[in-house]
Amino acid sequence: MRLLHNASPPPLLTSFSPRKKTLILTKKSSFNSHHKPLQQVLSTGVSLVLSLGLLVSAPNSIALESPSSLQSSSSSLEVTCREVYKKDTEVISKVVSNERIVEEAWQIVNDSFLNTSPRSWSPEYWLQKKEDILSSSIQTRSKAHDIIKRMLASLGDPYTRFLSPEQFSKMAIYDMTGIGVNLRDVPDGNGGSKLKVLGLLLDGPAHNAGVRQGDELISVNGVDVLGKSAFEASSLLLGPNGTSVNIMVKHGNCGPVQSIDVERQSIAKTPVFYRLEQVESGSTSVGYVRLKEFNALARKDLVTAIKRLEGMGASSFVLDLRDNLGGLVQAGIEIAKLFLNEGDTVTYTVGRDPQYTRNIVAEAPPLITAPVIVLVNKSTASASEIVATALHDNCRAVLVGDKTYGKGLIQSVFELPDGSGVVVTIGKYVTPNHMDINGNGVEPDFRKFPAWSEVSNRLSKCHKQPEG
């Protein structure tokens, strides 16, 4: 991902989350103290799920149903919907103040930030920071943005930073659906989950077709998405540019169900380059795949490349991740799964709250079982390191080249009310072999390209560490 204007590798992005006007209606009784972090997520519209895909959300893009059109089988829920509607319309009608923008940036850090620097951080310190900043009025928007920049810089985290509205809008290249929405699994109140639109690209295909934040996705081209993950549903939405996809959405928890045709308009470019090479005097056909970044097209185009190379006779593969600074964490995770056996660990993610520590595993057999060499160097970072260590630690590949960068932190990007945003470190990942690579990097198995017989011998002697 090449959106930064400094020398540091870009963040490992997991979710783009709107802070404002995400209409999620639930009965209060559906939450208890055990689910407090989840309650905070739902009540503010902030996604803290560490492994899901990018969410691009648009400023001022909510269109709420009028109270007379709301339908509900529960009178108490209908009252809740009406109350939220009234509250949101009152907020929408007001000009967003500079103080509110600063306060929302402060709140995002307060709710989500994971401190990994030597500098101490505490909620008490952060509360005092807020009181100092908001003790006087903020006269201009540029002043508000400058305050946010200084406030984030005080955290001592090089990856937590401010995005101007122009920088935030560029994140559209990481739209994983092709129609400008991001989906998130949320509890349905009955022990299951449903898919909600928690981010919407302003003037994107879905927004222009009538989809709104808070809508529930019911089906894609007639396929019921109940029980499907956000990534699975996003994959159903993908398709060639200019083609249409039919979706059924329910407008909020109280609104009607509507069938909408949306024309796909993905702006992401393929990050995959591939070719077939003959090595070792022509005795071995090797499929070479170069992956430049992890964007919305990475997994789909990599699958296409691998299948074509197999059809051309490739019996071994080289995955080139050199100078790949990362991008979408979910794309990296899903790409790693293509090479792993069912049940293999891709990575462990660790958040500020222990509830968000989880083991991410492959759920299906691998796409290929051929031996793999992963090329790495000092600019292999973030999502690239997830893929490299997942394949290495599960005895599916050897690493060749130079030591990797060593960025094991996870960032999320949150939108502010004026269309600007903040990138905040919310977690870190640990390799399947329980190595914290942040600041350390990963050493390769070979500095120079080995013979394929040596690769096969190394992989045959490899033993995975036990889970846990």
Coordinates of C-alpha atoms in Angstrom, one line a residue:
M1 CA 0.0 0.0 0.0
R2 CA 1.7 3.2 -1.1
L3 CA -0.5 5.9 0.4
L4 CA 2.0 7.3 2.9
H5 CA 4.4 10.1 2.2
N6 CA 7.2 9.0 4.5
A7 CA 9.9 6.3 4.6
S8 CA 8.1 4.0 7.0
P9 CA 6.2 1.0 5.7
P10 CA 2.5 1.6 5.5
P11 CA 0.2 0.2 8.1
L12 CA -1.3 -3.2 8.1
L13 CA -4.9 -2.2 7.4
T14 CA -7.7 -4.2 8.7
S15 CA -10.8 -2.0 8.7
F16 CA -11.9 1.4 7.7
S17 CA -14.5 2.4 10.2
P18 CA -16.9 5.3 10.3
R19 CA -17.3 7.1 13.6
K20 CA -20.5 8.9 12.7
K21 CA -24.1 8.0 12.0
T22 CA -23.8 4.3 11.8
L23 CA -27.3 3.2 12.5
I24 CA -27.2 -0.1 14.4
L25 CA -30.3 -0.8 16.4
T26 CA -30.4 -3.5 19.1
K27 CA -32.4 -4.2 22.2
K28 CA -30.4 -3.2 25.2
S29 CA -31.1 -6.5 26.9
S30 CA -29.1 -8.3 24.2
F31 CA -25.8 -7.1 25.8
N32 CA -24.3 -8.0 29.1
S33 CA -21.0 -7.2 30.9
H34 CA -19.4 -10.2 29.2
H35 CA -19.9 -8.5 25.9
K36 CA -19.0 -5.0 26.9
P37 CA -16.2 -4.5 24.2
L38 CA -18.6 -5.7 21.6
Q39 CA -21.2 -3.3 22.8
Q40 CA -18.8 -0.5 22.5
V41 CA -18.1 -1.6 18.9
L42 CA -21.7 -1.6 18.0
S43 CA -22.7 1.5 19.7
T44 CA -20.1 3.7 18.1
G45 CA -19.8 2.0 14.7
V46 CA -16.1 1.4 15.2
S47 CA -14.7 -2.0 14.0
L48 CA -12.1 -3.5 16.2
V49 CA -12.1 -6.9 14.6
L50 CA -8.5 -7.4 13.8
S51 CA -8.6 -9.7 10.8
L52 CA -11.4 -8.4 8.6
G53 CA -11.2 -6.4 5.4
L54 CA -11.0 -2.7 4.6
L55 CA -13.9 -0.5 5.2
V56 CA -14.2 2.8 3.3
S57 CA -16.9 5.1 4.7
A58 CA -18.3 8.3 3.3
P59 CA -19.0 11.5 5.1
N60 CA -22.6 12.6 5.4
S61 CA -23.9 9.6 3.4
I62 CA -26.7 8.5 5.6
A63 CA -30.3 8.5 4.3
L64 CA -32.7 7.6 7.1
E65 CA -36.2 6.3 6.6
S66 CA -39.0 8.5 7.9
P67 CA -40.6 7.3 11.1
S68 CA -43.8 6.5 9.3
S69 CA -42.0 4.0 7.0
L70 CA -40.4 2.0 9.9
Q71 CA -41.7 -1.5 10.4
S72 CA -41.0 -3.7 13.4
S73 CA -42.6 -6.7 15.1
S74 CA -41.5 -5.3 18.4
S75 CA -43.1 -2.1 19.8
S76 CA -40.0 -1.5 22.0
L77 CA -37.7 -1.8 19.0
E78 CA -39.9 0.5 17.0
V79 CA -39.6 3.1 19.8
T80 CA -35.8 2.7 19.8
C81 CA -35.7 3.1 16.0
R82 CA -37.8 6.3 16.2
E83 CA -35.7 7.7 19.0
V84 CA -32.4 7.1 17.1
Y85 CA -33.9 8.5 14.0
K86 CA -34.9 11.7 15.7
K87 CA -31.4 12.0 17.3
D88 CA -29.6 11.3 14.1
T89 CA -31.6 13.8 12.1
E90 CA -30.9 16.4 14.7
V91 CA -27.2 15.8 14.4
I92 CA -27.2 15.7 10.6
S93 CA -29.0 19.1 10.5
K94 CA -26.2 20.8 12.5
V95 CA -22.8 21.9 11.1
V96 CA -20.0 19.7 12.4
S97 CA -18.0 21.7 14.8
N98 CA -14.2 21.7 14.9
E99 CA -14.4 20.7 18.6
R100 CA -16.4 17.7 17.7
I101 CA -13.9 16.5 15.1
V102 CA -11.1 16.7 17.6
E103 CA -13.1 15.0 20.3
E104 CA -14.0 12.1 18.0
A105 CA -10.4 11.6 17.1
W106 CA -9.6 11.6 20.8
Q107 CA -12.4 9.1 21.5
I108 CA -11.1 6.7 18.8
V109 CA -7.7 6.5 20.5
N110 CA -9.4 6.2 23.9
D111 CA -11.4 3.2 22.7
S112 CA -9.0 1.4 20.4
F113 CA -5.3 2.3 20.7
L114 CA -2.8 -0.4 21.6
N115 CA 0.4 1.2 23.0
T116 CA 3.5 -0.7 21.8
S117 CA 6.0 2.1 22.3
P118 CA 8.3 2.6 25.3
R119 CA 6.3 5.8 26.0
S120 CA 3.8 5.2 28.8
W121 CA 0.1 5.7 28.0
S122 CA -3.0 5.5 30.2
P123 CA -6.7 6.4 30.1
E124 CA -6.0 9.0 32.8
Y125 CA -3.2 10.6 30.8
W126 CA -5.4 10.6 27.7
L127 CA -8.4 12.2 29.5
Q128 CA -6.2 15.0 30.7
K129 CA -5.0 15.5 27.2
K130 CA -8.6 15.9 26.1
E131 CA -9.4 18.4 28.8
D132 CA -6.4 20.5 27.9
I133 CA -7.2 20.6 24.2
L134 CA -10.9 21.4 24.5
S135 CA -10.4 24.0 27.2
S136 CA -10.7 26.7 24.5
S137 CA -12.6 27.0 21.2
I138 CA -11.0 25.9 18.0
Q139 CA -11.6 28.6 15.4
T140 CA -10.7 26.9 12.0
R141 CA -10.8 23.5 10.4
S142 CA -7.1 23.5 9.7
K143 CA -6.4 24.3 13.3
A144 CA -8.5 21.3 14.3
H145 CA -6.5 19.1 12.0
D146 CA -3.3 20.4 13.4
I147 CA -4.4 19.7 16.9
I148 CA -5.3 16.1 15.9
K149 CA -1.9 15.7 14.3
R150 CA -0.1 16.8 17.5
M151 CA -2.4 14.8 19.7
L152 CA -1.6 11.6 17.8
A153 CA 2.1 12.4 17.6
S154 CA 2.2 12.6 21.4
L155 CA 1.4 8.8 21.5
G156 CA 4.9 8.0 20.2
D157 CA 3.5 5.5 17.6
P158 CA 4.9 6.2 14.1
Y159 CA 1.9 4.4 12.5
T160 CA -0.9 6.3 14.3
R161 CA -1.5 9.4 12.3
F162 CA -4.0 11.8 10.7
L163 CA -5.4 11.5 7.1
S164 CA -6.7 14.6 5.3
P165 CA -10.0 14.2 3.4
E166 CA -8.0 13.8 0.2
Q167 CA -5.8 11.1 1.6
F168 CA -8.8 9.3 3.1
S169 CA -10.6 9.2 -0.3
K170 CA -7.6 7.4 -1.9
M171 CA -8.4 4.4 0.3
A172 CA -11.1 3.4 -2.3
I173 CA -8.5 1.3 -4.0
Y174 CA -8.8 -1.1 -1.1
D175 CA -12.6 -1.6 -1.6
M176 CA -13.0 -5.4 -1.4
T177 CA -16.4 -5.6 -3.1
G178 CA -16.1 -3.5 -6.2
I179 CA -19.3 -1.6 -5.3
G180 CA -17.9 0.7 -2.6
V181 CA -19.2 -1.0 0.6
N182 CA -17.7 -2.8 3.5
L183 CA -19.5 -5.6 5.3
R184 CA -19.2 -6.5 9.0
D185 CA -20.6 -9.4 10.9
V186 CA -22.7 -8.2 13.8
P187 CA -24.8 -10.2 16.4
D188 CA -28.4 -10.8 15.4
G189 CA -29.6 -11.1 19.0
N190 CA -30.4 -14.8 18.6
G191 CA -26.9 -16.2 19.0
G192 CA -26.1 -15.8 15.3
S193 CA -24.8 -13.0 13.1
K194 CA -25.9 -10.9 10.2
L195 CA -24.0 -8.8 7.7
K196 CA -24.3 -5.0 8.0
V197 CA -23.0 -2.3 5.7
L198 CA -20.7 -0.4 8.1
G199 CA -18.9 1.6 5.5
L200 CA -20.0 3.3 2.3
L201 CA -17.9 5.1 -0.3
L202 CA -19.4 8.5 -1.0
D203 CA -20.7 8.6 -4.6
G204 CA -19.6 5.0 -5.0
P205 CA -21.8 2.5 -7.0
A206 CA -23.7 1.2 -3.9
H207 CA -24.3 4.7 -2.5
N208 CA -25.6 6.0 -5.8
A209 CA -27.9 3.0 -6.1
G210 CA -29.5 3.6 -2.8
V211 CA -27.5 1.5 -0.3
R212 CA -27.0 3.2 3.1
Q213 CA -24.9 2.7 6.1
G214 CA -26.6 0.3 8.6
D215 CA -28.3 -1.7 5.9
E216 CA -28.4 -5.4 6.3
L217 CA -27.3 -7.5 3.3
I218 CA -29.8 -10.3 2.7
S219 CA -28.7 -11.9 -0.6
V220 CA -26.3 -11.4 -3.6
N221 CA -27.6 -12.5 -7.0
G222 CA -30.2 -14.6 -5.3
V223 CA -27.7 -16.3 -3.0
D224 CA -28.7 -16.1 0.6
V225 CA -25.8 -14.7 2.7
L226 CA -27.1 -15.8 6.0
G227 CA -24.3 -17.6 7.9
K228 CA -21.6 -16.4 5.4
S229 CA -18.6 -14.4 6.6
A230 CA -18.1 -10.8 5.5
F231 CA -15.2 -12.0 3.2
E232 CA -17.4 -14.7 1.6
A233 CA -20.1 -12.2 0.9
S234 CA -17.6 -9.6 -0.4
S235 CA -16.3 -12.2 -2.8
L236 CA -19.8 -12.8 -4.1
L237 CA -20.1 -9.1 -4.9
L238 CA -16.9 -9.0 -6.9
G239 CA -17.0 -9.2 -10.7
P240 CA -15.8 -7.6 -13.9
N241 CA -15.9 -3.8 -14.2
G242 CA -19.1 -2.6 -15.7
T243 CA -21.2 -5.7 -14.9
S244 CA -24.1 -5.5 -12.5
V245 CA -24.9 -7.4 -9.3
N246 CA -28.3 -7.7 -7.6
I247 CA -28.4 -7.3 -3.9
M248 CA -31.3 -7.5 -1.4
V249 CA -30.8 -5.2 1.5
K250 CA -32.9 -4.4 4.6
H251 CA -32.7 -0.7 5.5
G252 CA -31.7 -0.7 9.1
N253 CA -33.3 -3.0 11.7
C254 CA -36.7 -1.4 11.1
G255 CA -36.8 -0.6 7.4
P256 CA -38.1 -2.4 4.4
V257 CA -36.3 -4.9 2.2
Q258 CA -35.3 -3.6 -1.2
S259 CA -33.8 -5.2 -4.3
I260 CA -31.1 -3.1 -5.8
D261 CA -29.0 -3.5 -9.0
V262 CA -25.5 -2.1 -8.6
E263 CA -22.9 -1.6 -11.4
R264 CA -19.4 -2.7 -10.3
Q265 CA -16.8 0.0 -10.6
S266 CA -13.6 -1.2 -9.0
I267 CA -10.6 1.2 -9.3
A268 CA -8.0 -1.2 -8.0
K269 CA -5.3 -2.5 -10.4
T270 CA -4.0 -6.0 -10.4
P271 CA -1.0 -6.4 -8.2
V272 CA -0.1 -9.8 -9.7
F273 CA 2.5 -10.5 -12.4
Y274 CA 3.4 -14.1 -13.4
R275 CA 5.4 -16.2 -15.8
L276 CA 6.6 -19.8 -16.3
E277 CA 10.3 -20.5 -16.1
Q278 CA 12.4 -23.5 -16.9
V279 CA 15.2 -24.1 -14.4
E280 CA 17.9 -26.7 -13.7
S281 CA 18.6 -27.3 -17.4
G282 CA 14.9 -27.4 -18.2
S283 CA 14.1 -30.3 -15.9
T284 CA 11.9 -28.2 -13.6
S285 CA 9.0 -25.9 -14.6
V286 CA 8.6 -23.1 -12.0
G287 CA 5.7 -20.8 -11.8
Y288 CA 7.0 -17.3 -10.8
V289 CA 4.4 -15.0 -9.2
R290 CA 5.2 -11.4 -8.2
L291 CA 2.8 -9.8 -5.8
K292 CA 3.3 -6.0 -5.5
E293 CA 0.7 -5.3 -2.8
F294 CA -2.3 -6.7 -1.0
N295 CA -5.3 -4.8 -2.5
A296 CA -8.9 -5.9 -3.2
L297 CA -7.8 -7.9 -6.3
A298 CA -4.8 -9.7 -4.9
R299 CA -6.4 -13.0 -3.9
K300 CA -8.6 -13.3 -7.0
D301 CA -5.8 -12.5 -9.4
L302 CA -3.3 -14.8 -7.6
V303 CA -5.7 -17.7 -7.8
T304 CA -6.0 -17.1 -11.6
A305 CA -2.2 -16.9 -11.9
I306 CA -1.6 -20.1 -10.0
K307 CA -4.2 -22.1 -12.0
R308 CA -2.9 -20.9 -15.3
L309 CA 0.7 -21.7 -14.3
E310 CA -0.4 -25.2 -13.2
G311 CA -2.1 -25.6 -16.6
M312 CA 1.2 -24.7 -18.2
G313 CA 3.0 -27.4 -16.3
A314 CA 4.4 -25.7 -13.2
S315 CA 5.5 -28.2 -10.6
S316 CA 7.0 -25.7 -8.2
F317 CA 6.3 -22.1 -7.3
V318 CA 8.1 -18.9 -6.4
L319 CA 6.1 -16.2 -4.6
D320 CA 8.0 -12.9 -4.8
L321 CA 7.1 -10.6 -1.9
R322 CA 10.2 -8.4 -2.2
D323 CA 9.4 -4.7 -1.8
N324 CA 5.8 -5.5 -0.9
L325 CA 5.0 -3.2 2.0
G326 CA 1.6 -4.8 2.7
G327 CA -1.9 -3.5 2.4
L328 CA -5.1 -5.3 3.3
V329 CA -4.5 -7.8 6.1
Q330 CA -7.5 -9.8 5.1
A331 CA -6.1 -10.2 1.6
G332 CA -2.9 -11.4 3.1
I333 CA -4.7 -13.9 5.4
E334 CA -6.8 -15.3 2.6
I335 CA -3.8 -15.6 0.3
A336 CA -1.9 -17.5 3.0
K337 CA -4.8 -19.9 3.3
L338 CA -4.4 -20.9 -0.4
F339 CA -1.2 -22.7 0.5
L340 CA -2.1 -24.2 3.9
N341 CA -3.7 -27.4 5.0
E342 CA -7.1 -27.2 6.7
G343 CA -6.6 -26.3 10.4
D344 CA -3.2 -24.7 9.9
T345 CA -2.7 -21.5 11.8
V346 CA -2.2 -18.4 9.6
T347 CA -1.5 -16.0 12.4
Y348 CA -2.4 -15.0 16.0
T349 CA -3.8 -11.5 16.5
V350 CA -3.6 -9.7 19.8
G351 CA -5.6 -6.6 20.7
R352 CA -5.7 -4.3 23.7
D353 CA -8.6 -6.3 25.1
P354 CA -7.9 -10.1 25.6
Q355 CA -11.2 -10.8 24.0
Y356 CA -9.7 -9.9 20.6
T357 CA -6.8 -12.4 20.9
R358 CA -7.5 -15.1 18.4
N359 CA -6.1 -17.8 16.3
I360 CA -6.8 -17.5 12.6
V361 CA -6.8 -20.8 10.7
A362 CA -7.3 -22.2 7.2
E363 CA -10.7 -23.6 6.8
A364 CA -10.2 -25.6 3.6
P365 CA -7.6 -27.8 1.8
P366 CA -4.9 -25.9 -0.1
L367 CA -5.2 -24.7 -3.7
I368 CA -1.7 -26.2 -4.4
T369 CA 0.6 -28.6 -2.5
A370 CA 3.7 -28.0 -4.7
P371 CA 6.9 -26.8 -2.9
V372 CA 7.2 -23.0 -2.7
I373 CA 10.0 -20.5 -2.4
V374 CA 9.0 -17.1 -0.9
L375 CA 11.4 -14.3 -1.9
V376 CA 11.8 -11.6 0.8
N377 CA 13.9 -8.6 1.6
K378 CA 14.2 -5.6 3.9
S379 CA 11.1 -4.1 2.4
T380 CA 8.9 -7.1 2.9
A381 CA 6.5 -5.9 5.6
S382 CA 3.2 -6.2 7.3
A383 CA 0.7 -8.4 5.3
S384 CA 3.7 -9.7 3.4
E385 CA 5.2 -11.0 6.6
I386 CA 2.0 -12.6 7.6
V387 CA 2.0 -14.6 4.3
A388 CA 5.8 -15.4 4.5
T389 CA 5.7 -16.6 8.1
A390 CA 2.4 -18.5 7.7
L391 CA 3.9 -20.6 4.8
H392 CA 7.3 -20.9 6.5
D393 CA 6.0 -22.0 10.0
N394 CA 3.6 -24.5 8.5
C395 CA 6.4 -26.1 6.5
R396 CA 4.9 -25.1 3.1
A397 CA 7.7 -22.8 1.9
V398 CA 11.3 -21.7 2.5
L399 CA 12.3 -18.1 2.7
V400 CA 15.0 -16.8 0.4
G401 CA 16.7 -13.4 0.4
D402 CA 17.2 -10.9 3.2
K403 CA 15.7 -10.3 6.6
T404 CA 12.2 -8.8 6.5
Y405 CA 11.3 -5.4 7.8
G406 CA 9.6 -6.5 11.0
K407 CA 6.3 -4.7 11.2
G408 CA 3.8 -6.8 13.2
L409 CA 1.4 -4.0 14.2
I410 CA -2.2 -3.8 13.0
Q411 CA -3.8 -0.5 12.1
S412 CA -7.4 0.5 11.5
V413 CA -8.5 3.6 9.7
F414 CA -11.4 5.5 11.1
E415 CA -13.4 8.3 9.4
L416 CA -14.0 11.6 11.1
P417 CA -17.2 13.7 10.6
D418 CA -15.6 16.0 8.0
G419 CA -14.3 13.2 5.8
S420 CA -10.8 13.2 7.2
G421 CA -9.6 10.2 9.1
V422 CA -7.1 8.8 11.6
V423 CA -5.0 5.6 11.4
V424 CA -4.7 4.0 14.8
T425 CA -2.7 1.0 16.0
I426 CA -5.2 -1.4 17.4
G427 CA -3.3 -4.7 17.7
K428 CA -0.4 -6.8 16.6
Y429 CA 0.1 -10.2 15.1
V430 CA 2.2 -13.2 16.2
T431 CA 3.5 -15.9 13.8
P432 CA 2.3 -19.5 14.0
N433 CA 5.5 -20.3 15.8
H434 CA 4.6 -17.6 18.4
M435 CA 7.2 -15.1 17.2
D436 CA 6.6 -11.4 17.7
I437 CA 8.3 -10.0 14.7
N438 CA 7.6 -6.3 15.3
G439 CA 10.9 -4.5 15.3
N440 CA 12.7 -7.8 14.7
G441 CA 11.9 -9.1 11.2
V442 CA 12.2 -12.6 10.0
E443 CA 15.5 -14.2 8.9
P444 CA 15.4 -16.2 5.6
D445 CA 16.3 -19.8 5.3
F446 CA 18.7 -19.1 2.4
R447 CA 20.4 -15.9 1.3
K448 CA 20.9 -17.2 -2.3
F449 CA 18.5 -19.1 -4.5
P450 CA 18.8 -22.8 -3.5
A451 CA 18.4 -25.9 -5.7
W452 CA 14.9 -27.3 -5.8
S453 CA 16.2 -30.6 -4.4
E454 CA 17.5 -28.7 -1.4
V455 CA 14.1 -26.9 -1.0
S456 CA 12.2 -30.3 -1.0
N457 CA 14.7 -31.7 1.5
R458 CA 14.3 -28.8 3.9
L459 CA 10.5 -29.0 3.7
S460 CA 10.4 -32.7 4.2
K461 CA 12.4 -32.3 7.4
C462 CA 10.4 -29.4 8.7
H463 CA 8.2 -30.0 11.8
K464 CA 5.4 -27.6 12.8
Q465 CA 5.3 -26.4 16.4
P466 CA 2.3 -27.6 18.4
E467 CA -0.7 -25.3 18.5
G468 CA -1.3 -23.1 21.6

